[in-house]
CSV table of C-alpha atoms in Angstrom, one decimal:
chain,number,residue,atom,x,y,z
A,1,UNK,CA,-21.2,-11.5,4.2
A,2,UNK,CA,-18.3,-10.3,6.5
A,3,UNK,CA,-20.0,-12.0,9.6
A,4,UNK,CA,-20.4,-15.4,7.6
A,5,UNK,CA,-16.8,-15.0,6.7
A,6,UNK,CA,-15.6,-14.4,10.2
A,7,UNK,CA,-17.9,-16.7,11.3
A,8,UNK,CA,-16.6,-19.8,8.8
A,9,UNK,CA,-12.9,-18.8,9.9
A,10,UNK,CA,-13.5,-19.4,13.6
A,11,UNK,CA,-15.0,-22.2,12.9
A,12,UNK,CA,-12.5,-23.9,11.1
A,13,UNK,CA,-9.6,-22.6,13.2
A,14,UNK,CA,-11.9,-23.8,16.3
A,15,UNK,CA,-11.6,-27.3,14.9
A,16,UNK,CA,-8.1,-27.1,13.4
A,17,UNK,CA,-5.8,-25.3,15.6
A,18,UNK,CA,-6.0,-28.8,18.4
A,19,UNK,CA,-3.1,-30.8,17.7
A,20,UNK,CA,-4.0,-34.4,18.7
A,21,UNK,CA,-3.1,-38.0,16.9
A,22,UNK,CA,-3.2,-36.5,13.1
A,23,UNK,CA,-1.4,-33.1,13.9
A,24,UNK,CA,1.0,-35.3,15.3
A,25,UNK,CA,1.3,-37.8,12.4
A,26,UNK,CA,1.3,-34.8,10.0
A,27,UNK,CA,4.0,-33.2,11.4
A,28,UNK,CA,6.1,-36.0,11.9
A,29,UNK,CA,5.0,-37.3,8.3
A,30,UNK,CA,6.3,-34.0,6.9
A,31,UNK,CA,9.8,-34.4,8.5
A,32,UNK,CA,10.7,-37.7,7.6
A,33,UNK,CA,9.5,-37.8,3.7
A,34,UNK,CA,8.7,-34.2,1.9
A,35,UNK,CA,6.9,-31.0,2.3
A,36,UNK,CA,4.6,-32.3,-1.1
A,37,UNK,CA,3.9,-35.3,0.9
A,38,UNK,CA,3.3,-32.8,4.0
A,39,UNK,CA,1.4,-30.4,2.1
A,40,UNK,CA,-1.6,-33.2,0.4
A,41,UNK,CA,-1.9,-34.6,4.2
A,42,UNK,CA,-2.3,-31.5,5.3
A,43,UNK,CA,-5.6,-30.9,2.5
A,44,UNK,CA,-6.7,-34.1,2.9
A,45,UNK,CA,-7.7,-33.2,6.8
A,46,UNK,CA,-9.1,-29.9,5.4
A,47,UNK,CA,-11.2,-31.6,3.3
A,48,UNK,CA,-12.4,-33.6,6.1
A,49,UNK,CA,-13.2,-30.8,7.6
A,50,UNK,CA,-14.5,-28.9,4.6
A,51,UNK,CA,-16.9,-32.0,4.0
A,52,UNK,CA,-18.2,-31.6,7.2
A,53,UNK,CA,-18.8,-28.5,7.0
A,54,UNK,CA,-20.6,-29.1,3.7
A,55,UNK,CA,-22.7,-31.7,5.4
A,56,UNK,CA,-23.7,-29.8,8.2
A,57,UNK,CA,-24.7,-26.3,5.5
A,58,UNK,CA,-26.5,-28.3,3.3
A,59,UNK,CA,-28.5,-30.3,6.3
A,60,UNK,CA,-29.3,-27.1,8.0
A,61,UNK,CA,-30.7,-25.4,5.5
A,62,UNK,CA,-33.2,-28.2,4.6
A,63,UNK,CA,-34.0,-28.2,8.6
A,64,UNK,CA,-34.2,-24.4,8.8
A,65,UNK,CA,-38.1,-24.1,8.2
A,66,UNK,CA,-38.8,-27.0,10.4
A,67,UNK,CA,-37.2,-26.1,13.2
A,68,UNK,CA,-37.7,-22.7,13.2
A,69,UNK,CA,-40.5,-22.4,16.0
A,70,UNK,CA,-38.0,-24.1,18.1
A,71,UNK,CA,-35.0,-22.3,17.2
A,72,UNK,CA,-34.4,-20.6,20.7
A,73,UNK,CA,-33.7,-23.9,22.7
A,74,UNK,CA,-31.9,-25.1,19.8
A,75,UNK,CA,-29.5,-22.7,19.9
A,76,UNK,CA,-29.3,-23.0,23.8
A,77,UNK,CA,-28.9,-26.6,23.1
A,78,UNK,CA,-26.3,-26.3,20.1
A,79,UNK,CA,-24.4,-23.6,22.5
A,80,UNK,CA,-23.8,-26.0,25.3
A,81,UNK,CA,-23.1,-28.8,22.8
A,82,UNK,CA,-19.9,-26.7,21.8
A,83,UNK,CA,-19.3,-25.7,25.2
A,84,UNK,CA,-19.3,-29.4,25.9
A,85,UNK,CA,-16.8,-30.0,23.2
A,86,UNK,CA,-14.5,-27.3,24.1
A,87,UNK,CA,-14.6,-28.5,28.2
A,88,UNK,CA,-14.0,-32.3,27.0
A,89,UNK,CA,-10.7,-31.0,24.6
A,90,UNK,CA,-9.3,-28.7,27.1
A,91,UNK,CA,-9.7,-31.3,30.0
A,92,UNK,CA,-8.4,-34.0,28.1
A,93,UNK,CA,-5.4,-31.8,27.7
A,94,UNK,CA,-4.8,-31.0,30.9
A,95,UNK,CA,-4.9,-34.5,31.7
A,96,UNK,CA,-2.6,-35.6,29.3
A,97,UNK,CA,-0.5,-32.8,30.2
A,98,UNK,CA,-0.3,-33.6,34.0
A,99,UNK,CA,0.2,-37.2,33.3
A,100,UNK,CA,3.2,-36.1,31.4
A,101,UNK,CA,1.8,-37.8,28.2
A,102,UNK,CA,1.2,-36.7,24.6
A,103,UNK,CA,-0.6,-37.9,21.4
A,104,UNK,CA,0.8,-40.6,20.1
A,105,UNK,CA,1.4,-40.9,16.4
A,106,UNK,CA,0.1,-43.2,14.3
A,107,UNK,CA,2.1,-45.1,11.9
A,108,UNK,CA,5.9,-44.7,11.1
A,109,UNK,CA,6.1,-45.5,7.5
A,110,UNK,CA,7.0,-42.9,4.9
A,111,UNK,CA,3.6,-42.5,2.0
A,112,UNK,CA,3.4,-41.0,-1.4
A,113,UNK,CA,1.7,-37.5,-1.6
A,114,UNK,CA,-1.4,-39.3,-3.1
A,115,UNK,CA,-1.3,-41.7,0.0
A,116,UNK,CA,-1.1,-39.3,2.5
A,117,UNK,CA,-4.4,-37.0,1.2
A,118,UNK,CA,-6.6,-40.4,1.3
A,119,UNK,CA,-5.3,-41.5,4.6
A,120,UNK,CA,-5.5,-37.8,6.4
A,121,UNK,CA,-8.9,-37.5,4.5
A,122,UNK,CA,-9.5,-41.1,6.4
A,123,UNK,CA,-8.6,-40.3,9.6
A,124,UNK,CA,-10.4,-37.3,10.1
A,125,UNK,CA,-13.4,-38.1,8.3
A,126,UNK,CA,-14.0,-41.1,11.1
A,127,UNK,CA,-13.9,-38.5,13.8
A,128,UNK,CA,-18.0,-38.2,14.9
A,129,UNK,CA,-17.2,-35.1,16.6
A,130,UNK,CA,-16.2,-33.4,13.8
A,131,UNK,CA,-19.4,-33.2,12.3
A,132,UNK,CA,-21.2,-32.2,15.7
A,133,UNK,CA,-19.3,-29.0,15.8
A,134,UNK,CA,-20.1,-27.7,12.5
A,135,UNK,CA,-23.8,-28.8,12.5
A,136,UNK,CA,-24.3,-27.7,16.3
A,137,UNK,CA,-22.7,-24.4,15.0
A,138,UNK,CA,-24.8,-24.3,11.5
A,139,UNK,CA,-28.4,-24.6,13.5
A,140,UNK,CA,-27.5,-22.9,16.5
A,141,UNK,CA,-26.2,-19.6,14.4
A,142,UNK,CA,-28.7,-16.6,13.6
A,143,UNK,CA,-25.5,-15.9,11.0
A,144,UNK,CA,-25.4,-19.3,9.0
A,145,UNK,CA,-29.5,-20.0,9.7
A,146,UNK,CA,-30.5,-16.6,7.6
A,147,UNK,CA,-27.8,-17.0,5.3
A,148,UNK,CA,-28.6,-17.3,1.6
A,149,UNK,CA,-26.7,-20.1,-0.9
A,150,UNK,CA,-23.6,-17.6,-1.2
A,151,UNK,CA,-22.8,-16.7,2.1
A,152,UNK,CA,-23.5,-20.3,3.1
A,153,UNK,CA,-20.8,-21.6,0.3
A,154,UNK,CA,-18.6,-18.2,1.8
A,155,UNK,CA,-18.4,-20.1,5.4
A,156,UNK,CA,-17.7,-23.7,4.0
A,157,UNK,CA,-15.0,-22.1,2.4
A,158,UNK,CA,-13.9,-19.9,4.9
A,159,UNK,CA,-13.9,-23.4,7.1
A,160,UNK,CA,-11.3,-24.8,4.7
A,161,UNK,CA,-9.3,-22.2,4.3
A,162,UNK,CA,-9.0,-22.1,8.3
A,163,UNK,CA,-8.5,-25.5,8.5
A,164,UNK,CA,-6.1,-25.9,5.3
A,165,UNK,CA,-4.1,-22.8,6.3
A,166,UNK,CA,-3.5,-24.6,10.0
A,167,UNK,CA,-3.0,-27.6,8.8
A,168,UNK,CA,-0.5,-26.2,6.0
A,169,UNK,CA,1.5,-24.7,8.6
A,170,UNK,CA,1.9,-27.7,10.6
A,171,UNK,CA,3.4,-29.7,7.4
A,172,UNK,CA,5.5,-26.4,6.4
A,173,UNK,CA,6.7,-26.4,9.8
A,174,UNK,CA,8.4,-30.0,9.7
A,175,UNK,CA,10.7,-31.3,12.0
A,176,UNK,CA,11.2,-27.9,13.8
A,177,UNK,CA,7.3,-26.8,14.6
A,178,UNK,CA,6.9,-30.4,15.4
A,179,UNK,CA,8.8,-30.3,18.2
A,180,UNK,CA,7.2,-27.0,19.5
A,181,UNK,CA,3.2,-28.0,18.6
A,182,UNK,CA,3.5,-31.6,19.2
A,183,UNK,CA,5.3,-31.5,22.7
A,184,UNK,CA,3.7,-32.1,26.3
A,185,UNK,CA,3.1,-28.1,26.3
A,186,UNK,CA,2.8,-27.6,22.6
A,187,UNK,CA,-0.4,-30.0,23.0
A,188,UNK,CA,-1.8,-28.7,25.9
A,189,UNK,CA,-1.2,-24.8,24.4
A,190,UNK,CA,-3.4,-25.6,20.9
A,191,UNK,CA,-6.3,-27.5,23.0
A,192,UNK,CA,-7.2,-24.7,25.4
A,193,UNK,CA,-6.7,-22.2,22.5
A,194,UNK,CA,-9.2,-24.6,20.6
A,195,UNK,CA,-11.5,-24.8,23.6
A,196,UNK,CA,-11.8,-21.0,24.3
A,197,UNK,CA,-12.4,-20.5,20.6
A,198,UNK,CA,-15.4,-22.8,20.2
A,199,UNK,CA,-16.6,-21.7,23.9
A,200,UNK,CA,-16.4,-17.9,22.4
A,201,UNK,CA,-18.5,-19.5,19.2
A,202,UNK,CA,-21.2,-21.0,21.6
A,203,UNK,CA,-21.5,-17.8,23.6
A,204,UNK,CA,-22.0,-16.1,20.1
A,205,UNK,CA,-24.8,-18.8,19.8
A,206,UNK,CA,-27.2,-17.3,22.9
């Protein structure tokens, strides 16, 4: 159970902890209106992420028979899919970084608290590689692949607590962390933190 729980926290920090376009608009959404407002954006992209999460559990587990004789180059497979993921944030970073650029943020105009979930829910639901990272982690992991129904709701929920408590931060942090996280640097610092999580998740995979 501890291992799922560990397991269902990296994962959900892995995805989290980048700040790109949404971190960006949360942030700056947070400084400008409320931290209410702040605080449902901030659950609406751990929901996403929670979601996700959900999806990729439930479609695992109704896999897991199937693909078991093939389970050893799946898991070689899922492994460099992550390591894949984690080399594409962390260059795109550096990039950005070098070319002295950051994340723009999308929109300017001030929401209700209501608003804000559904859009942030929006946002990050239409990100496809969301999705890859939790199902290349849910059938390329010995942890979540023997897991019964508990431990299997234990990491989706460990997921969204990652994600939520990240994300929570970020909108608690306003105007202040905004300018930390959100910065050439700031960007650059949460990516290759991201990247050597999920690469540390895919090694955990072989």
């Amino acid at each position: 159970m501890i291992a799922v729980l560990v397991a269902g926290l990296l994962a959900g920090y892995g995805i989290a902890i980048p700040v790109g376009a949404v971190g960006t608009y949360l942030v700056g959404l947070t400084a400008r209106t409320s931290l209410r407002t702040g605080a449902c954006a901030a659950l609406g992209v751990a929901t996403a992420d929670g979601l996700y999460a959900v999806v990729a559990v439930v479609g695992g587990s109704s896999l897991t028979h199937v693909l078991t004789p093939v389970m050893p180059p799946l898991r070689w497979a899922s492994a460099l899919v992550l390591i894949a993921l984690a080399a594409r944030g962390g260059t795109a970073a550096i990039v950005r970084y070098r070319g002295r650029r950051t994340v723009d943020r999308i929109g300017t105009d001030p929401v209700s608290p209501a608003r804000s979930y559904l859009m942030l829910l929006g946002m990050t639901m239409m990100n496809p590689a969301t999705v890859i990272y939790f199902a290349a982690l849910v059938l390329g992991s010995r942890t979540t692949a023997d897991a019964d129904h508990l431990e299997r709701a234990v990491f989706v929920l460990a997921a969204f607590v990652a994600s939520a408590s990240w994300q929570l931060l970020l909108a608690g942090g306003g105007a202040l962390l905004g300018r930390a996280v959100t910065s050439r640097r700031g960007q650059l610092v949460t990516a290759l933190v991201s990247s050597v999580l999920i690469t540390a998740l895919a090694v955990q995979l072989l």
